[in-house]
PDB file of C-alpha atoms in Angstrom:
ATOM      1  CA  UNK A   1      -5.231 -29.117  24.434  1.00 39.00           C
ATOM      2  CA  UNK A   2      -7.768 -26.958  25.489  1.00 41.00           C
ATOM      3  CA  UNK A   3      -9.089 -23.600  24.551  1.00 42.00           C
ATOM      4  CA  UNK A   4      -7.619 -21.860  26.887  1.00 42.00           C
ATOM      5  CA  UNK A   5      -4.243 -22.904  26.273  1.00 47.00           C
ATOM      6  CA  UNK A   6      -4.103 -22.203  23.097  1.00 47.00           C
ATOM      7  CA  UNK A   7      -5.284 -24.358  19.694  1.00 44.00           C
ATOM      8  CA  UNK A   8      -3.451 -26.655  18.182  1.00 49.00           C
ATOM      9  CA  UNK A   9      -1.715 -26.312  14.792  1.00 53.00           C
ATOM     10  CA  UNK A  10      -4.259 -27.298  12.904  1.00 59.00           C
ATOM     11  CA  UNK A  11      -5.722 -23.449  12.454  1.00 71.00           C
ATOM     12  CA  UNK A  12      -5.449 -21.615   8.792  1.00 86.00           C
ATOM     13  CA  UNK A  13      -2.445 -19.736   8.396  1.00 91.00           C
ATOM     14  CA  UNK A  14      -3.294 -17.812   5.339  1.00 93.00           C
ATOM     15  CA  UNK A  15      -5.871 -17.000   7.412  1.00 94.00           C
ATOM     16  CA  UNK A  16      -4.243 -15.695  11.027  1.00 95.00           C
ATOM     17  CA  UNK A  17      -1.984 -13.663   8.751  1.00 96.00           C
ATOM     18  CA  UNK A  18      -4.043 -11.614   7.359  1.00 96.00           C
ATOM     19  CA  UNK A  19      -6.234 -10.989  10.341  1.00 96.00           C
ATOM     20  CA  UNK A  20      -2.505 -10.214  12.008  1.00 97.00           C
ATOM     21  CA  UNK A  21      -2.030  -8.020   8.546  1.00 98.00           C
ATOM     22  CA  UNK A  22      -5.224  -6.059   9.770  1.00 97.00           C
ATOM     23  CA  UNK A  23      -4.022  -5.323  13.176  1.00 97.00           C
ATOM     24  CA  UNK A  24      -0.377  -3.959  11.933  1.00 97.00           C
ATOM     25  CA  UNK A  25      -2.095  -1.991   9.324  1.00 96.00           C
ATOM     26  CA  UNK A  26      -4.375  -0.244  11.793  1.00 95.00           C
ATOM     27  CA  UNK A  27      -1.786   0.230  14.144  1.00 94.00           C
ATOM     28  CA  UNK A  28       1.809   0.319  12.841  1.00 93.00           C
ATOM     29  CA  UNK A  29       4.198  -2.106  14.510  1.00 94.00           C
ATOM     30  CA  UNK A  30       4.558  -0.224  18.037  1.00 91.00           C
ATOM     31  CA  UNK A  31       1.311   0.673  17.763  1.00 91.00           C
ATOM     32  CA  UNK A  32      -0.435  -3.541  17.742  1.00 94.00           C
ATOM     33  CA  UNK A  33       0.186  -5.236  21.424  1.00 94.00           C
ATOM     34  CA  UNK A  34       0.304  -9.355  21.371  1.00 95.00           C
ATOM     35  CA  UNK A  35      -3.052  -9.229  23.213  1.00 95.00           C
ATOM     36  CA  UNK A  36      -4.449  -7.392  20.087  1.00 96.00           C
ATOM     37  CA  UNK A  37      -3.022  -9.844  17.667  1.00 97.00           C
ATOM     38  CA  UNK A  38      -4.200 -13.039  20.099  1.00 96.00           C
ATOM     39  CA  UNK A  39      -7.749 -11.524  19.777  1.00 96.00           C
ATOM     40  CA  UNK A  40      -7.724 -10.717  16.260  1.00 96.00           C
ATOM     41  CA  UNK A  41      -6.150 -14.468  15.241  1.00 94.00           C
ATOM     42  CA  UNK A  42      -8.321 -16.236  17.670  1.00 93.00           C
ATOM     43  CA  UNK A  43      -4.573 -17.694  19.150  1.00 93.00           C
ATOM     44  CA  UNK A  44      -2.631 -17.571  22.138  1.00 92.00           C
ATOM     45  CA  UNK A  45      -0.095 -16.178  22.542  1.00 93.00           C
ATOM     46  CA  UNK A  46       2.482 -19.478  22.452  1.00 93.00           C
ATOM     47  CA  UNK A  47       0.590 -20.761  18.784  1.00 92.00           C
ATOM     48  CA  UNK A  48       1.327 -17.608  17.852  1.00 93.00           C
ATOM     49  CA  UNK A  49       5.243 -17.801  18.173  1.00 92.00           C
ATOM     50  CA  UNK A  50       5.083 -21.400  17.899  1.00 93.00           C
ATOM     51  CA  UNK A  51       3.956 -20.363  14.029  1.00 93.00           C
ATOM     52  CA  UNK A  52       5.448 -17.486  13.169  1.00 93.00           C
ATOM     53  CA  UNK A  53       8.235 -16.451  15.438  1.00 92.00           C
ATOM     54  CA  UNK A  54       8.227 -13.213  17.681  1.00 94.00           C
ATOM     55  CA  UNK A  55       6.013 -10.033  16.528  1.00 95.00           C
ATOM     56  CA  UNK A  56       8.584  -9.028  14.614  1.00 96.00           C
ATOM     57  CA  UNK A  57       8.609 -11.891  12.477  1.00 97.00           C
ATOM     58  CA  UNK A  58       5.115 -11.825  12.501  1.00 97.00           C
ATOM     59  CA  UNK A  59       5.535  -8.397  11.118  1.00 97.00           C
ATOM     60  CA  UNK A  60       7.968  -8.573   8.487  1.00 97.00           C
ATOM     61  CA  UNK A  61       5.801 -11.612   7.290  1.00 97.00           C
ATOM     62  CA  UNK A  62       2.652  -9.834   7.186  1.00 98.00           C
ATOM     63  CA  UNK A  63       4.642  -6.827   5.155  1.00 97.00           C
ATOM     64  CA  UNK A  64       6.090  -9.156   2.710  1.00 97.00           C
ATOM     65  CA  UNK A  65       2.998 -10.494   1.817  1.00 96.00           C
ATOM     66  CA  UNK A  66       0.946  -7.080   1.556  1.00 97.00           C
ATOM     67  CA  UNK A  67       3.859  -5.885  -0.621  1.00 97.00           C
ATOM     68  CA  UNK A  68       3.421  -8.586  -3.242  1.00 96.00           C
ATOM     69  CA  UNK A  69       0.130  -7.757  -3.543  1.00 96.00           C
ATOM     70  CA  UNK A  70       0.322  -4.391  -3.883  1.00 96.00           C
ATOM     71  CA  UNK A  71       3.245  -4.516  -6.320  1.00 96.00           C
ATOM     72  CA  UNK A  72       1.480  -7.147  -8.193  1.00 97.00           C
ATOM     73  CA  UNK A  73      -1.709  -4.712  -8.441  1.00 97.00           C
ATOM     74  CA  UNK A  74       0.287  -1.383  -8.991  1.00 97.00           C
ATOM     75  CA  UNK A  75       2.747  -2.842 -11.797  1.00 97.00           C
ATOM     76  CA  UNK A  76      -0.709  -4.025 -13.745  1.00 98.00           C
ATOM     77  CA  UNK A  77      -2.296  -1.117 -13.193  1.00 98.00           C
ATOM     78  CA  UNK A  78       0.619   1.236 -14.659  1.00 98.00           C
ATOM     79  CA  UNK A  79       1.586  -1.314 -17.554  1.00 98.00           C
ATOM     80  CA  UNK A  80      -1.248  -2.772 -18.765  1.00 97.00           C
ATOM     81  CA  UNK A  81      -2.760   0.311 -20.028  1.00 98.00           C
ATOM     82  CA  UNK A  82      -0.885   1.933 -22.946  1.00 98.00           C
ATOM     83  CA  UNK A  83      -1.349   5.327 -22.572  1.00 98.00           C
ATOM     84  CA  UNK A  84       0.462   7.020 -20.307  1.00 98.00           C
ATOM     85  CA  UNK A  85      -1.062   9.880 -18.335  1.00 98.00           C
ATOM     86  CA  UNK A  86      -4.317   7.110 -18.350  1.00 98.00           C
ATOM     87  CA  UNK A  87      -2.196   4.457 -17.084  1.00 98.00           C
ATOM     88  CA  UNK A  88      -1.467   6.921 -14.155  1.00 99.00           C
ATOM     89  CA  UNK A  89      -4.232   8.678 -13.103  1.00 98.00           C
ATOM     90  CA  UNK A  90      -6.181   4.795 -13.415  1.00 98.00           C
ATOM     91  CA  UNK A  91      -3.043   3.823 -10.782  1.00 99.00           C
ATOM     92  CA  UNK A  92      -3.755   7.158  -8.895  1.00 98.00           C
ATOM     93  CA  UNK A  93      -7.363   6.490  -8.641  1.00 98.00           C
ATOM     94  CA  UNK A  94      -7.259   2.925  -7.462  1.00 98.00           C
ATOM     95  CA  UNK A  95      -4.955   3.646  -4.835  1.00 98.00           C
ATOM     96  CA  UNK A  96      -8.104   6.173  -3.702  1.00 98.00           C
ATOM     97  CA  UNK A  97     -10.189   3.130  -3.822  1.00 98.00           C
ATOM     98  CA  UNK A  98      -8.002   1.078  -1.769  1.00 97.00           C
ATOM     99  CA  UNK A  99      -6.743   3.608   0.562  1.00 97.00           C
ATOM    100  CA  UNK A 100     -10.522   5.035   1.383  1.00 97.00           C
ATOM    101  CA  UNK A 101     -12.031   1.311   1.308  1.00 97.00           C
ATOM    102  CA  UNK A 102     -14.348   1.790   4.561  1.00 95.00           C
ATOM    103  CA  UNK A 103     -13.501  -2.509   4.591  1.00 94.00           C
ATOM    104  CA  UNK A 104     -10.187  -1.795   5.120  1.00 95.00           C
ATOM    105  CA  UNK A 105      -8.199   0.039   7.743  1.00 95.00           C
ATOM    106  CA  UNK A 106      -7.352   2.822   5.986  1.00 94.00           C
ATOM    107  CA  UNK A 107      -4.515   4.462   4.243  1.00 95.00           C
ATOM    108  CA  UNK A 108      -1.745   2.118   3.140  1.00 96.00           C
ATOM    109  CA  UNK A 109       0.114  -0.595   5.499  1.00 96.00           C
ATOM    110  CA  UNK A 110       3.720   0.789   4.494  1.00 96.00           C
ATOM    111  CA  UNK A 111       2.925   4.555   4.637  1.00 94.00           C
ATOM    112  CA  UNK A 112       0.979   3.584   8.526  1.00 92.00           C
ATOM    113  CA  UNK A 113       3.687   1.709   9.123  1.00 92.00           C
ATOM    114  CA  UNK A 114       6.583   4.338   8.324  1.00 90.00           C
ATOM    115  CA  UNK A 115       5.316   6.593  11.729  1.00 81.00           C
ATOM    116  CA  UNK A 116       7.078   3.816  13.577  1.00 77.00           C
ATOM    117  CA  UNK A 117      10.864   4.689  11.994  1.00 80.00           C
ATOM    118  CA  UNK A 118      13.407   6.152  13.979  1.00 72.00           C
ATOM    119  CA  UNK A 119      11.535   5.150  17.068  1.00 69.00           C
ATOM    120  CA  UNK A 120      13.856   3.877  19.889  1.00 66.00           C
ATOM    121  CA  UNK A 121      11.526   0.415  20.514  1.00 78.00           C
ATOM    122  CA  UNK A 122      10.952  -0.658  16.423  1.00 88.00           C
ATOM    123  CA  UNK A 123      13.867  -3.313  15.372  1.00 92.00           C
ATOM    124  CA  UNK A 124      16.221  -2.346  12.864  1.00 92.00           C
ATOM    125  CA  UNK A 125      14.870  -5.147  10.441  1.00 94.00           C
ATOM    126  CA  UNK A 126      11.266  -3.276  10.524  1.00 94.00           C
ATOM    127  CA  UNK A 127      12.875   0.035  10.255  1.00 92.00           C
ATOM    128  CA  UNK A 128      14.989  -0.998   7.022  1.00 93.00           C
ATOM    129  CA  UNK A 129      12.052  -2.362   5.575  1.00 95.00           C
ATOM    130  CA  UNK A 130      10.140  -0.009   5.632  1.00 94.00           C
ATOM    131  CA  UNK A 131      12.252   2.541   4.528  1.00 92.00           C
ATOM    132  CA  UNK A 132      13.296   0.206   1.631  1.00 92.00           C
ATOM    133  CA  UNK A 133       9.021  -0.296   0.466  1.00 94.00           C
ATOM    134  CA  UNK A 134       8.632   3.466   1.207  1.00 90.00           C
ATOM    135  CA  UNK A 135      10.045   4.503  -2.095  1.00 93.00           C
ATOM    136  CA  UNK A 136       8.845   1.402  -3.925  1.00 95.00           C
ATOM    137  CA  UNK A 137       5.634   3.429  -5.580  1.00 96.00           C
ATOM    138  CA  UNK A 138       7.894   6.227  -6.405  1.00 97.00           C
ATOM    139  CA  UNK A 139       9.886   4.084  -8.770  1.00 97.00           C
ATOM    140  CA  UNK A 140       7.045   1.996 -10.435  1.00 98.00           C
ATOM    141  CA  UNK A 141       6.123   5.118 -11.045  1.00 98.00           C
ATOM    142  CA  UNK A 142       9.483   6.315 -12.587  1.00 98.00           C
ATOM    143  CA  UNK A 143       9.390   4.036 -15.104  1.00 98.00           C
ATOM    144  CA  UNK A 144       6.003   4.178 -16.429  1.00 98.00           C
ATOM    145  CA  UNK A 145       7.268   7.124 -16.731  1.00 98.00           C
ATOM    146  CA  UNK A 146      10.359   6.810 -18.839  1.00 98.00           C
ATOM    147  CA  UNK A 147       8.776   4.528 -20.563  1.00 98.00           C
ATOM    148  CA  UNK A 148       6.004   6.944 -21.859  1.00 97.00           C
ATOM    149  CA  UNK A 149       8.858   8.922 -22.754  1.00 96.00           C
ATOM    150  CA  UNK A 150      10.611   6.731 -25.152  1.00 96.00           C
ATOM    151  CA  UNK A 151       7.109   6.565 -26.299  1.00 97.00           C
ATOM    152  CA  UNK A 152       6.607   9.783 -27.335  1.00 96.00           C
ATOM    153  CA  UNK A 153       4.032  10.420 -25.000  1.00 97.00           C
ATOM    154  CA  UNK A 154       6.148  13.104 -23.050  1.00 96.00           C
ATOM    155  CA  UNK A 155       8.319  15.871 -23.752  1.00 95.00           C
ATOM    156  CA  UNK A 156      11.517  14.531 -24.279  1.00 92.00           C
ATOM    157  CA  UNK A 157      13.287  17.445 -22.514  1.00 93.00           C
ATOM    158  CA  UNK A 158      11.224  16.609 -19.816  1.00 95.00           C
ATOM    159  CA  UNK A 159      12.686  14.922 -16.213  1.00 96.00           C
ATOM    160  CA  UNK A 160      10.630  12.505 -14.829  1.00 98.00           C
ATOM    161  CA  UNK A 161      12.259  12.028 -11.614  1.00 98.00           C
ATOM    162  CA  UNK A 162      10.484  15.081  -9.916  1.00 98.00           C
ATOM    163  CA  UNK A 163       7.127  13.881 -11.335  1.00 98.00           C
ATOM    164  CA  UNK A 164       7.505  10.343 -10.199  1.00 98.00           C
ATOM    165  CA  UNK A 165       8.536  12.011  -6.840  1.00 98.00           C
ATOM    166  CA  UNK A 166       5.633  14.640  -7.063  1.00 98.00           C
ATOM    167  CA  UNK A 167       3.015  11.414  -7.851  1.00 98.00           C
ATOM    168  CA  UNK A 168       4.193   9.252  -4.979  1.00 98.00           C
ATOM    169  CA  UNK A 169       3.957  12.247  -2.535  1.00 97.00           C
ATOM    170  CA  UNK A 170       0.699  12.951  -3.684  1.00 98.00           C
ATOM    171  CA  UNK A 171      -0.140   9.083  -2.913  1.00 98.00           C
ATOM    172  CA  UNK A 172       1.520   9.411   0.644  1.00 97.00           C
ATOM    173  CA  UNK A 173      -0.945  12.461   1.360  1.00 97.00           C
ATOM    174  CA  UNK A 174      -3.772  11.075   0.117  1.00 98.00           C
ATOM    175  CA  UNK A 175      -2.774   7.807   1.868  1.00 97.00           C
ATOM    176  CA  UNK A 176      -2.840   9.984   5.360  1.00 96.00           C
ATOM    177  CA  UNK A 177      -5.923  11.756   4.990  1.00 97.00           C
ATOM    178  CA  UNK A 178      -8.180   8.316   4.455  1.00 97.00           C
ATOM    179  CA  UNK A 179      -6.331   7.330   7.386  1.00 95.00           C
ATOM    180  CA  UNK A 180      -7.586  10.212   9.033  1.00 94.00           C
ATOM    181  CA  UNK A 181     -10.963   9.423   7.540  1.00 95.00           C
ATOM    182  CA  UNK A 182     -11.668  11.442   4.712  1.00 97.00           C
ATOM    183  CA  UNK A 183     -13.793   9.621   2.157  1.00 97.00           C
ATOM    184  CA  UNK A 184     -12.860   8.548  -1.354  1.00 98.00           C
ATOM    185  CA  UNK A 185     -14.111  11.343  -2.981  1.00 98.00           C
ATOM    186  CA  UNK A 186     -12.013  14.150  -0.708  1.00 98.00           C
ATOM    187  CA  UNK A 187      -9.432  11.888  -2.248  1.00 98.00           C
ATOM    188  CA  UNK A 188     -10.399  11.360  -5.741  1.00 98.00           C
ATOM    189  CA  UNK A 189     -10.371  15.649  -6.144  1.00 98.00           C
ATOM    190  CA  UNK A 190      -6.716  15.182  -4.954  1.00 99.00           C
ATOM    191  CA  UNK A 191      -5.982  13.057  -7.835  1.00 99.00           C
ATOM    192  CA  UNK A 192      -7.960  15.565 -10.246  1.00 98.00           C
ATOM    193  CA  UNK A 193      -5.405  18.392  -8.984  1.00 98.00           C
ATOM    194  CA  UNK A 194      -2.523  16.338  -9.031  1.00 98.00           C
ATOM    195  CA  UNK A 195      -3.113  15.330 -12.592  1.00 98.00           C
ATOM    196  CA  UNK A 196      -3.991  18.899 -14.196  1.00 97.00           C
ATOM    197  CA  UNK A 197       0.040  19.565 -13.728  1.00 95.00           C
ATOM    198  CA  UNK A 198       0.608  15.971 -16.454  1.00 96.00           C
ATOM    199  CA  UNK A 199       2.795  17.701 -19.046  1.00 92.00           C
ATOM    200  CA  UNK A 200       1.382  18.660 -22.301  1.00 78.00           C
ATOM    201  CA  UNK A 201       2.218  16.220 -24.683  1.00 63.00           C
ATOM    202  CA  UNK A 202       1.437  13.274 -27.213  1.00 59.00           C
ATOM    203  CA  UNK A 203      -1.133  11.303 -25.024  1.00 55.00           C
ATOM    204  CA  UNK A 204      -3.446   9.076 -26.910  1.00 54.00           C
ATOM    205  CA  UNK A 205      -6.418  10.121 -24.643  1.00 51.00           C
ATOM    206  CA  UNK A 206      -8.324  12.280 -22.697  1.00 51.00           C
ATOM    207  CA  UNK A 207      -8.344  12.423 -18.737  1.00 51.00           C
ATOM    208  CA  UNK A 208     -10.008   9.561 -16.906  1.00 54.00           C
ATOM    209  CA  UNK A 209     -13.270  10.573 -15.391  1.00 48.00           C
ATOM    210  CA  UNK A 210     -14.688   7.707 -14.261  1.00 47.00           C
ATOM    211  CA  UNK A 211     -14.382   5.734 -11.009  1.00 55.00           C
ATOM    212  CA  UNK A 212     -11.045   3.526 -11.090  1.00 54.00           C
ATOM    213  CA  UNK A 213     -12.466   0.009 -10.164  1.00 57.00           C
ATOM    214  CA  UNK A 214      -9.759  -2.103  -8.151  1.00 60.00           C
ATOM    215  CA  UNK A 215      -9.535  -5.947  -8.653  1.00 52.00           C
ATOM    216  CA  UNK A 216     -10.959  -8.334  -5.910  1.00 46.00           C
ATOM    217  CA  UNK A 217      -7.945  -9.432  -4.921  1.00 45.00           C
ATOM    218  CA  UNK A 218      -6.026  -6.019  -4.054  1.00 49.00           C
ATOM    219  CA  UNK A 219      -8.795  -5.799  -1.549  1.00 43.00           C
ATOM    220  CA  UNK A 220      -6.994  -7.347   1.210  1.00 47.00           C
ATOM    221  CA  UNK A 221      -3.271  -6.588   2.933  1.00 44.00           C
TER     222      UNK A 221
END
């Protein structure tokens, strides 16, 4: 077969995903034509499909396996580290890290990706998944949360619904300004504000004021 008919299936597909994962991230799912995906896999267009199905398939494939990453990388972030309000401004500041990483395309796949619901051309399987990962952060972070409180390290008459909600918001902003290319530090003053209203409570420990450092492996979609 030659080149210009396409390779063979012989080509990485670890690989030609996340290149595709790239391309959907920058763009959204509307936003990424085939020809852009070709070029960024180094495939035609029928090894493509051949592989992976249509572009939505290609899609939903790429956005299952960002998700486990990032809910792999978020859930050790806010549970490995005991203390509560450290445990979530550590969370808070990685997602800076990630969002603002000039090696990445900046912002976050889902919240880039959630411009594209309600649109008339996106399939109702991309639409429902997105909307489904949208509130994912919001309820990792309820329940670091609740946990702190039975804990002790919050008020107990406090609710931690509208913080969790206030957090992930703050996230979702943060995620759209690096995607409008503000730098990490725009962002990481963000994270100092939203942090100043953390209730007063029991916490073990001061604010975090260093630089969260993000595993290797969260560095890719």
């Amino acid at each position: 077969m030659t080149a210009e008919r396409g390779r063979p299936r012989s080509f990485d597909t670890e690989t030609a995903l996340e290149q595709a994962t790239q391309v959907f991230w920058r763009l959204g799912y509307q936003g990424a034509s085939m020809s852009e995906l070709t070029a960024a896999t180094g495939l035609s267009k029928p090894s493509l499909y051949a592989a992976f199905g249509d572009k939505e398939a290609l899609y939903l494939e790429c956005m299952r396996r960002y998700m486990a990453r990032n809910v792999a990388l978020q859930t050790q972030l806010l549970d490995d580290e005991p203390d509560a309000r450290r445990a979530v401004e550590g969370f808070m500041r990685a997602m800076a890290a990630l969002q603002a990483d000039p090696a990445l395309p900046g912002g976050c796949f889902i919240v880039n990706g959630t411009a594209d619901c309600g649109g008339a051309t996106i399939p109702q399987a991309v639409d429902t998944a997105l909307r489904a990962a949208s509130g994912g952060t919001e309820q990792r972070l309820l329940e670091r949360l609740k946990r702190a409180q039975r804990e002790a390290q919050l008020p107990p008459g406090l609710k931690p619904g509208p913080l969790a909600t206030l957090l992930a918001s703050v996230l979702t902003g943060m995620a759209v300004m690096a995607k409008g290319g503000q730098p990490r530090s725009k962002l990481e003053e963000v994270v100092d504000a939203a942090m100043a209203v953390w209730p007063a409570g029991n916490s073990r420990s001061r604010p975090t004021t260093s630089r969260a450092s993000v595993p290797k492996r969260a560095a890719r979609g």
